[in-house]
Amino acid sequence: ALATNQLFVVHQPIVSTHTGRVAGTEALLRWNHPERGVLTPPVFLEMAEESGAIGPIGDWVIRQACTDARSWMDTHVVDGSFVVHVNVSARQLSDSGFVERVMGSLRDTKLEPLHLALEINETTMLNDNPAIMRTLTALKRLGVKLAIDDFGTGYSSLSFLQRFPIHRLKIDRTFINELANDANARSLVRTIIAMANSLGLDVVAEGVETVEQLHALGDLRCSKAQGYLISHPVTPETMASTVAGLDKIGKWPRLRPLK
């Protein structure tokens, strides 16, 4: 699939809850399977991990994401604070050559490291693998941002927030689903945001699908949001029109009174 260009990347915008500005995207892998149509990662990532193909596929996704980000910045689709997010696995982070290949992608695409964020899940942080710690430390030294994906679902000790060089937390959609109607969900999200603020970490809410959820996140001072309410994943070619469409909204919906 990689050799025959069946893989492609789409991007889901991440916006500021205060202004609606597109602050970044999450790069999402898709497989245009010749027999089964477009497949999403849950269908094929386990196979990629077991076969060892996750390494070259992951490298390709990072390079493609960097290429897209550089193109949008050069054409003023996004501004200089833009950050593209890419998910990475424990296997990738354990590879001694991973940091060098990330550096190569950044160098070849002329993208500054501060415009790239690598997303890691909590399970990866619990591996207690010295190789992963060395990789994360080297990435931070390089200037690449690091984010915890699906935060709150790993049932893990929060001590890794002290031990690992993390910049951002992405609150899992399971907490956001009931945010507008469930007091417990709201309290948990409020606690996560307060903890992140006290540690100097940025926060992104994932899976935002309703205006009520967006209002609640704004009230809780969650700085960024991502989800179908804002935009479905789009191709690199349609990012300019997507950003323009969000800009045309005018005042961001969170700032409008609910009827």
CSV table of N, CA, C and O in Angstrom, one decimal, residues 1 34 134 138 150 199 248:
chain,number,residue,atom,x,y,z
A,1,ALA,N,0.8,-1.2,0.0
A,1,ALA,CA,0.0,0.0,0.0
A,1,ALA,C,0.9,1.3,0.0
A,1,ALA,O,0.6,2.2,-0.7
A,34,PRO,N,-7.8,-1.1,-2.6
A,34,PRO,CA,-8.4,-1.3,-3.9
A,34,PRO,C,-9.7,-2.2,-3.9
A,34,PRO,O,-10.5,-2.1,-4.9
A,134,ARG,N,14.6,8.4,26.4
A,134,ARG,CA,15.7,9.1,25.6
A,134,ARG,C,15.1,9.7,24.4
A,134,ARG,O,15.5,10.9,24.0
A,138,ALA,N,15.1,13.7,23.6
A,138,ALA,CA,15.8,14.3,22.4
A,138,ALA,C,14.9,15.1,21.6
A,138,ALA,O,15.2,16.1,21.0
A,150,ASP,N,-5.9,11.2,24.1
A,150,ASP,CA,-6.9,10.5,24.8
A,150,ASP,C,-6.7,10.5,26.3
A,150,ASP,O,-6.8,9.5,27.0
A,199,LEU,N,0.5,23.0,35.7
A,199,LEU,CA,1.7,22.4,35.2
A,199,LEU,C,2.3,23.1,34.0
A,199,LEU,O,3.3,22.7,33.4
A,248,LYS,N,-15.3,32.7,8.1
A,248,LYS,CA,-16.5,33.5,7.7
A,248,LYS,C,-17.6,33.4,8.8
A,248,LYS,O,-18.6,34.1,8.7
